[in-house]
Amino acid sequence: MLLLLFGANPDNEFAQFIYNLSSPFVAPFDNLFGTPELGRQVFDINSLVAIVAYAIVAWLVGRFIWLIGSRT
């Protein structure tokens, strides 16, 4: 999300690595919202939604593990 927001060069090897690494995680949220663009800068709302969704899932899993562990 930050690379797109700051208009990173998509031909750069590091940017391509990050895009390829994160694409499976963002894929379920593709086309959920439009993507506002200003030249080369892009505010990827779908990535932001993915970050929030995965943070909530991680919190729920952690909470569930804590509940299971506290019962013993």
XYZ file of C-alpha atoms in Angstrom:
72
model
C 0.000 0.000 0.000
C 2.767 2.444 0.881
C 4.701 1.733 -2.306
C 1.614 2.516 -4.382
C 0.788 5.562 -2.271
C 4.224 7.088 -2.765
C 4.340 6.187 -6.470
C 7.154 3.623 -6.362
C 8.520 2.464 -9.706
C 6.656 -0.793 -10.525
C 9.642 -1.968 -12.602
C 11.920 -1.902 -9.552
C 12.864 -5.407 -8.349
C 12.105 -4.650 -4.691
C 8.683 -3.209 -5.558
C 7.904 -6.245 -7.736
C 8.953 -8.563 -4.891
C 6.643 -6.788 -2.435
C 3.754 -6.716 -4.924
C 4.170 -10.448 -5.655
C 4.464 -11.291 -1.966
C 1.369 -9.338 -0.955
C -0.891 -10.104 -3.928
C -2.286 -13.418 -2.536
C -3.294 -11.637 0.665
C -4.967 -8.713 -1.103
C -6.601 -10.857 -3.821
C -9.792 -11.633 -1.828
C -10.380 -7.888 -1.528
C -9.660 -6.947 -5.161
C -12.334 -4.810 -6.810
C -14.083 -4.231 -3.492
C -13.649 -0.470 -3.879
C -12.388 1.815 -6.599
C -8.771 2.891 -6.506
C -8.231 6.674 -6.576
C -5.170 7.685 -8.598
C -3.234 10.927 -8.836
C -0.606 10.449 -11.512
C 1.642 7.585 -10.371
C 0.357 7.775 -6.805
C -2.425 5.348 -5.906
C -4.437 5.109 -2.694
C -5.255 1.398 -2.600
C -8.324 1.179 -0.368
C -8.543 -2.575 -0.975
C -5.127 -3.094 0.634
C -6.174 -1.009 3.616
C -9.330 -3.108 4.037
C -7.200 -6.272 3.804
C -4.831 -4.989 6.499
C -7.735 -4.207 8.831
C -9.474 -7.533 8.115
C -6.329 -9.569 8.763
C -5.623 -7.575 11.938
C -9.119 -8.401 13.225
C -8.696 -12.086 12.338
C -5.287 -12.176 14.064
C -6.765 -10.541 17.161
C -9.650 -13.054 17.216
C -7.278 -16.009 16.837
C -5.043 -14.647 19.595
C -8.048 -14.109 21.842
C -9.291 -17.646 21.144
C -5.876 -19.113 21.979
C -5.775 -17.038 25.162
C -9.221 -18.339 26.166
C -8.218 -21.943 25.505
C -4.967 -21.513 27.430
C -6.591 -19.830 30.420
C -9.043 -22.702 31.007
C -6.330 -25.168 32.005
